[in-house]
């Protein structure tokens, strides 16, 4: 028989308490996120309606697929800003980036090129979903030697770590902050990802939450998101850093 608690209706997730979303793909036309200004406007309105106040939006930087750099990112952002119906867009939307840890990051660091940060020295990084880079720890070390604080995007989404949770502790110990995707907690990416996200909460390893919003389907599922026990624990007990980013 279902207990009273398991039947208790969960509240909608209180997005306004995070204040700042620090992972999304809102800038038009430069990655697999918004394809154009019209969609960017619609996605931004959707996120504002959820209750967020500020946005650090993070287009992919991938050597092969999306060879972005501060120039391409700022140019696309400025074009959006100049045509946006939202007044003073840059008062609450800031461009940053999500760097795939590939050979490109190696060369950027070697050439001492400036990376786009979330705030101060914080850099959002991701790895391939197929397999981790062999020199992951070395890359994380190099980032820190160059003055950056790596923020590891959606650790729960890497299936190759699900049976090797020791790796999470090692990446964390190598100096990373962890950012989980909100939709990981709803089961949107599958039950393995959901379990991994909940495990990371249990181990108190998550520092930030992001939408990683790419398209309208994500928005639809975010609207349906509930304050699950794991998410409530993060919000109420674990001192997330989202609101300090703006
Ligand atoms: Fe992303």
CSV table of C-alpha atoms and ligand atoms in Angstrom, one decimal:
chain,number,residue,atom,x,y,z
A,1,UNK,CA,0.0,0.0,0.0
A,2,UNK,CA,1.3,3.5,-0.8
A,3,UNK,CA,2.2,5.5,2.3
A,4,UNK,CA,0.8,8.9,3.0
A,5,UNK,CA,4.2,10.4,2.2
A,6,UNK,CA,4.7,8.7,-1.2
A,7,UNK,CA,1.2,10.0,-2.2
A,8,UNK,CA,1.9,13.5,-1.0
A,9,UNK,CA,2.0,15.9,-3.9
A,10,UNK,CA,5.4,17.5,-4.5
A,11,UNK,CA,5.5,21.2,-4.9
A,12,UNK,CA,6.7,22.8,-8.2
A,13,UNK,CA,10.4,23.5,-8.2
A,14,UNK,CA,11.1,27.1,-6.9
A,15,UNK,CA,13.4,28.3,-9.6
A,16,UNK,CA,13.3,31.8,-8.2
A,17,UNK,CA,15.4,30.6,-5.3
A,18,UNK,CA,18.3,29.9,-7.6
A,19,UNK,CA,18.2,33.5,-8.9
A,20,UNK,CA,20.8,32.8,-11.6
A,21,UNK,CA,20.8,30.1,-14.3
A,22,UNK,CA,24.4,29.5,-15.3
A,23,UNK,CA,24.2,27.0,-18.0
A,24,UNK,CA,22.1,27.4,-21.2
A,25,UNK,CA,22.3,27.7,-25.0
A,26,UNK,CA,20.3,30.8,-25.6
A,27,UNK,CA,22.7,32.7,-28.0
A,28,UNK,CA,21.3,32.4,-31.5
A,29,UNK,CA,22.9,30.4,-34.3
A,30,UNK,CA,26.3,29.4,-32.9
A,31,UNK,CA,25.7,25.9,-31.4
A,32,UNK,CA,23.0,23.2,-31.1
A,33,UNK,CA,20.9,25.6,-28.9
A,34,UNK,CA,18.7,28.4,-30.2
A,35,UNK,CA,18.8,28.5,-34.0
A,36,UNK,CA,17.7,32.2,-34.3
A,37,UNK,CA,16.8,35.3,-32.4
A,38,UNK,CA,13.0,34.5,-32.4
A,39,UNK,CA,13.7,31.2,-30.5
A,40,UNK,CA,16.2,32.9,-28.2
A,41,UNK,CA,13.5,35.4,-27.2
A,42,UNK,CA,11.0,32.7,-26.6
A,43,UNK,CA,13.4,30.6,-24.5
A,44,UNK,CA,14.5,33.6,-22.4
A,45,UNK,CA,10.8,34.5,-21.8
A,46,UNK,CA,10.2,30.9,-20.7
A,47,UNK,CA,13.1,31.0,-18.2
A,48,UNK,CA,12.0,34.4,-16.8
A,49,UNK,CA,8.4,33.0,-16.4
A,50,UNK,CA,9.9,30.1,-14.4
A,51,UNK,CA,11.2,32.6,-11.9
A,52,UNK,CA,14.9,33.1,-12.8
A,53,UNK,CA,16.3,36.7,-12.5
A,54,UNK,CA,19.7,36.4,-14.3
A,55,UNK,CA,21.3,34.2,-16.9
A,56,UNK,CA,24.8,33.3,-17.7
A,57,UNK,CA,24.4,31.6,-21.1
A,58,UNK,CA,27.0,29.1,-22.3
A,59,UNK,CA,27.4,28.2,-26.0
A,60,UNK,CA,29.5,25.1,-26.7
A,61,UNK,CA,33.1,25.5,-27.6
A,62,UNK,CA,34.0,22.4,-29.5
A,63,UNK,CA,37.0,22.2,-31.9
A,64,UNK,CA,35.2,20.1,-34.5
A,65,UNK,CA,31.5,21.0,-34.3
A,66,UNK,CA,31.2,24.5,-32.8
A,67,UNK,CA,34.6,26.3,-33.0
A,68,UNK,CA,33.4,29.3,-31.0
A,69,UNK,CA,35.7,31.8,-29.3
A,70,UNK,CA,35.0,35.0,-27.4
A,71,UNK,CA,34.7,36.8,-30.8
A,72,UNK,CA,32.0,34.6,-32.3
A,73,UNK,CA,30.2,34.4,-28.9
A,74,UNK,CA,30.1,38.2,-28.3
A,75,UNK,CA,29.2,39.0,-31.9
A,76,UNK,CA,26.2,36.7,-31.8
A,77,UNK,CA,25.2,37.9,-28.4
A,78,UNK,CA,25.5,41.6,-29.4
A,79,UNK,CA,23.4,41.0,-32.5
A,80,UNK,CA,20.7,39.4,-30.4
A,81,UNK,CA,20.9,42.2,-27.9
A,82,UNK,CA,20.5,44.8,-30.7
A,83,UNK,CA,17.4,43.2,-32.0
A,84,UNK,CA,15.8,42.0,-28.8
A,85,UNK,CA,12.4,43.1,-27.6
A,86,UNK,CA,13.7,42.8,-24.0
A,87,UNK,CA,15.0,46.2,-22.9
A,88,UNK,CA,18.5,46.2,-21.5
A,89,UNK,CA,19.1,42.6,-22.1
A,90,UNK,CA,22.7,42.7,-20.9
A,91,UNK,CA,21.6,43.8,-17.5
A,92,UNK,CA,20.5,40.2,-16.8
A,93,UNK,CA,21.9,38.0,-19.6
A,94,UNK,CA,25.7,37.5,-19.8
A,95,UNK,CA,27.6,35.5,-22.4
A,96,UNK,CA,30.1,32.8,-21.2
A,97,UNK,CA,30.9,29.4,-22.7
A,98,UNK,CA,30.9,25.6,-22.1
A,99,UNK,CA,34.3,24.2,-23.1
A,100,UNK,CA,34.6,20.6,-24.3
A,101,UNK,CA,37.9,19.4,-22.8
A,102,UNK,CA,39.5,18.5,-26.2
A,103,UNK,CA,42.8,19.5,-27.9
A,104,UNK,CA,41.4,23.0,-28.4
A,105,UNK,CA,41.5,23.8,-24.7
A,106,UNK,CA,45.1,22.5,-24.6
A,107,UNK,CA,46.1,24.9,-27.3
A,108,UNK,CA,44.2,27.8,-25.9
A,109,UNK,CA,45.9,27.4,-22.6
A,110,UNK,CA,49.3,27.0,-24.2
A,111,UNK,CA,48.7,30.2,-26.2
A,112,UNK,CA,47.6,31.9,-23.0
A,113,UNK,CA,44.3,32.9,-24.7
A,114,UNK,CA,41.6,34.2,-22.4
A,115,UNK,CA,38.7,31.8,-21.8
A,116,UNK,CA,35.1,33.0,-21.4
A,117,UNK,CA,34.3,32.7,-17.7
A,118,UNK,CA,31.0,32.3,-15.8
A,119,UNK,CA,32.2,34.9,-13.3
A,120,UNK,CA,35.7,35.8,-12.2
A,121,UNK,CA,37.9,32.7,-12.9
A,122,UNK,CA,35.1,30.1,-13.1
A,123,UNK,CA,35.1,28.1,-16.4
A,124,UNK,CA,32.4,25.7,-17.4
A,125,UNK,CA,33.8,22.5,-18.9
A,126,UNK,CA,32.3,19.3,-20.3
A,127,UNK,CA,33.8,16.0,-21.6
A,128,UNK,CA,32.7,13.7,-24.4
A,129,UNK,CA,29.7,11.4,-23.5
A,130,UNK,CA,31.4,8.6,-25.3
A,131,UNK,CA,34.5,8.3,-23.1
A,132,UNK,CA,36.5,10.5,-20.7
A,133,UNK,CA,39.7,12.1,-22.1
A,134,UNK,CA,42.7,10.1,-21.0
A,135,UNK,CA,44.5,13.2,-19.8
A,136,UNK,CA,41.4,14.6,-17.9
A,137,UNK,CA,43.3,15.2,-14.6
A,138,UNK,CA,46.2,16.8,-16.4
A,139,UNK,CA,43.8,19.2,-18.3
A,140,UNK,CA,42.1,20.1,-15.0
A,141,UNK,CA,45.5,20.8,-13.5
A,142,UNK,CA,46.5,22.9,-16.4
A,143,UNK,CA,43.3,25.0,-16.1
A,144,UNK,CA,44.1,25.7,-12.5
A,145,UNK,CA,47.7,26.5,-13.2
A,146,UNK,CA,46.4,29.1,-15.6
A,147,UNK,CA,44.3,30.6,-12.9
A,148,UNK,CA,40.9,29.1,-13.7
A,149,UNK,CA,38.4,27.3,-11.5
A,150,UNK,CA,36.9,24.5,-13.5
A,151,UNK,CA,33.2,23.9,-13.1
A,152,UNK,CA,32.4,20.3,-14.3
A,153,UNK,CA,29.1,20.3,-16.2
A,154,UNK,CA,26.5,17.6,-15.6
A,155,UNK,CA,28.8,14.9,-14.0
A,156,UNK,CA,25.7,12.7,-13.6
A,157,UNK,CA,25.2,12.5,-17.4
A,158,UNK,CA,28.4,10.5,-18.0
A,159,UNK,CA,27.2,6.9,-18.0
A,160,UNK,CA,30.8,5.6,-17.9
A,161,UNK,CA,31.1,6.9,-14.3
A,162,UNK,CA,27.8,5.4,-13.0
A,163,UNK,CA,29.5,2.1,-12.0
A,164,UNK,CA,32.8,3.9,-11.1
A,165,UNK,CA,31.6,6.6,-8.6
A,166,UNK,CA,35.2,6.7,-7.2
A,167,UNK,CA,36.0,8.8,-10.3
A,168,UNK,CA,33.6,11.5,-9.1
A,169,UNK,CA,35.5,11.9,-5.9
A,170,UNK,CA,38.8,12.0,-7.8
A,171,UNK,CA,37.6,14.7,-10.2
A,172,UNK,CA,36.2,16.7,-7.3
A,173,UNK,CA,39.5,16.2,-5.4
A,174,UNK,CA,41.3,17.4,-8.6
A,175,UNK,CA,39.8,20.8,-7.9
A,176,UNK,CA,36.5,20.9,-9.8
A,177,UNK,CA,33.2,22.4,-8.8
A,178,UNK,CA,30.2,20.2,-9.9
A,179,UNK,CA,27.1,21.6,-11.8
A,180,UNK,CA,24.2,19.3,-12.2
A,181,UNK,CA,21.3,19.7,-14.6
A,182,UNK,CA,17.9,20.2,-13.1
A,183,UNK,CA,16.3,17.8,-15.5
A,184,UNK,CA,18.6,15.0,-14.4
A,185,UNK,CA,16.4,14.9,-11.2
A,186,UNK,CA,13.1,14.4,-13.2
A,187,UNK,CA,14.4,11.4,-15.1
A,188,UNK,CA,14.5,13.3,-18.4
A,189,UNK,CA,17.9,11.8,-19.3
A,190,UNK,CA,17.0,8.3,-18.0
A,191,UNK,CA,16.9,6.5,-14.7
A,192,UNK,CA,20.7,5.9,-14.5
A,193,UNK,CA,21.4,9.7,-14.8
A,194,UNK,CA,18.7,10.4,-12.1
A,195,UNK,CA,20.2,7.9,-9.7
A,196,UNK,CA,23.7,9.3,-10.3
A,197,UNK,CA,22.4,12.9,-9.6
A,198,UNK,CA,20.7,11.7,-6.4
A,199,UNK,CA,23.9,9.9,-5.4
A,200,UNK,CA,25.9,13.1,-5.9
A,201,UNK,CA,23.4,15.0,-3.7
A,202,UNK,CA,23.8,12.3,-1.0
A,203,UNK,CA,27.6,12.8,-1.1
A,204,UNK,CA,27.2,16.6,-1.0
A,205,UNK,CA,29.2,17.0,-4.2
A,206,UNK,CA,27.0,19.4,-6.1
A,207,UNK,CA,27.8,23.1,-6.1
A,208,UNK,CA,25.6,24.5,-8.8
A,209,UNK,CA,22.4,23.7,-10.7
A,210,UNK,CA,21.7,24.7,-14.3
A,211,UNK,CA,19.0,24.2,-16.9
A,212,UNK,CA,21.4,23.4,-19.8
A,213,UNK,CA,18.4,24.6,-21.8
A,214,UNK,CA,18.8,24.0,-25.6
A,215,UNK,CA,15.2,24.1,-26.9
A,216,UNK,CA,11.5,24.3,-26.2
A,217,UNK,CA,11.2,20.7,-25.1
A,218,UNK,CA,13.6,21.4,-22.2
A,219,UNK,CA,11.4,24.3,-21.3
A,220,UNK,CA,8.3,22.2,-21.3
A,221,UNK,CA,10.0,19.6,-18.9
A,222,UNK,CA,11.4,22.3,-16.7
A,223,UNK,CA,7.8,23.7,-16.2
A,224,UNK,CA,6.8,20.2,-15.0
A,225,UNK,CA,9.8,19.9,-12.6
A,226,UNK,CA,9.0,19.2,-8.9
A,227,UNK,CA,10.9,19.9,-5.8
A,228,UNK,CA,12.0,16.3,-5.3
A,229,UNK,CA,13.6,15.3,-2.0
A,230,UNK,CA,17.1,15.5,-3.6
A,231,UNK,CA,16.5,18.9,-5.0
A,232,UNK,CA,15.0,20.2,-1.8
A,233,UNK,CA,18.0,18.9,0.1
A,234,UNK,CA,20.3,20.8,-2.3
A,235,UNK,CA,18.3,24.0,-1.9
A,236,UNK,CA,17.7,23.9,1.8
A,237,UNK,CA,20.8,22.2,3.2
A,238,UNK,CA,23.7,22.3,0.8
A,239,UNK,CA,24.5,26.0,0.1
A,240,UNK,CA,24.3,26.1,-3.7
A,241,UNK,CA,26.4,28.9,-5.3
A,242,UNK,CA,24.0,30.0,-8.0
A,243,UNK,CA,22.8,33.2,-6.4
A,244,UNK,CA,26.4,34.3,-5.9
A,245,UNK,CA,27.2,34.3,-9.6
A,246,UNK,CA,25.6,37.6,-10.5
B,1,LIG,FE1,25.4,22.6,-22.1
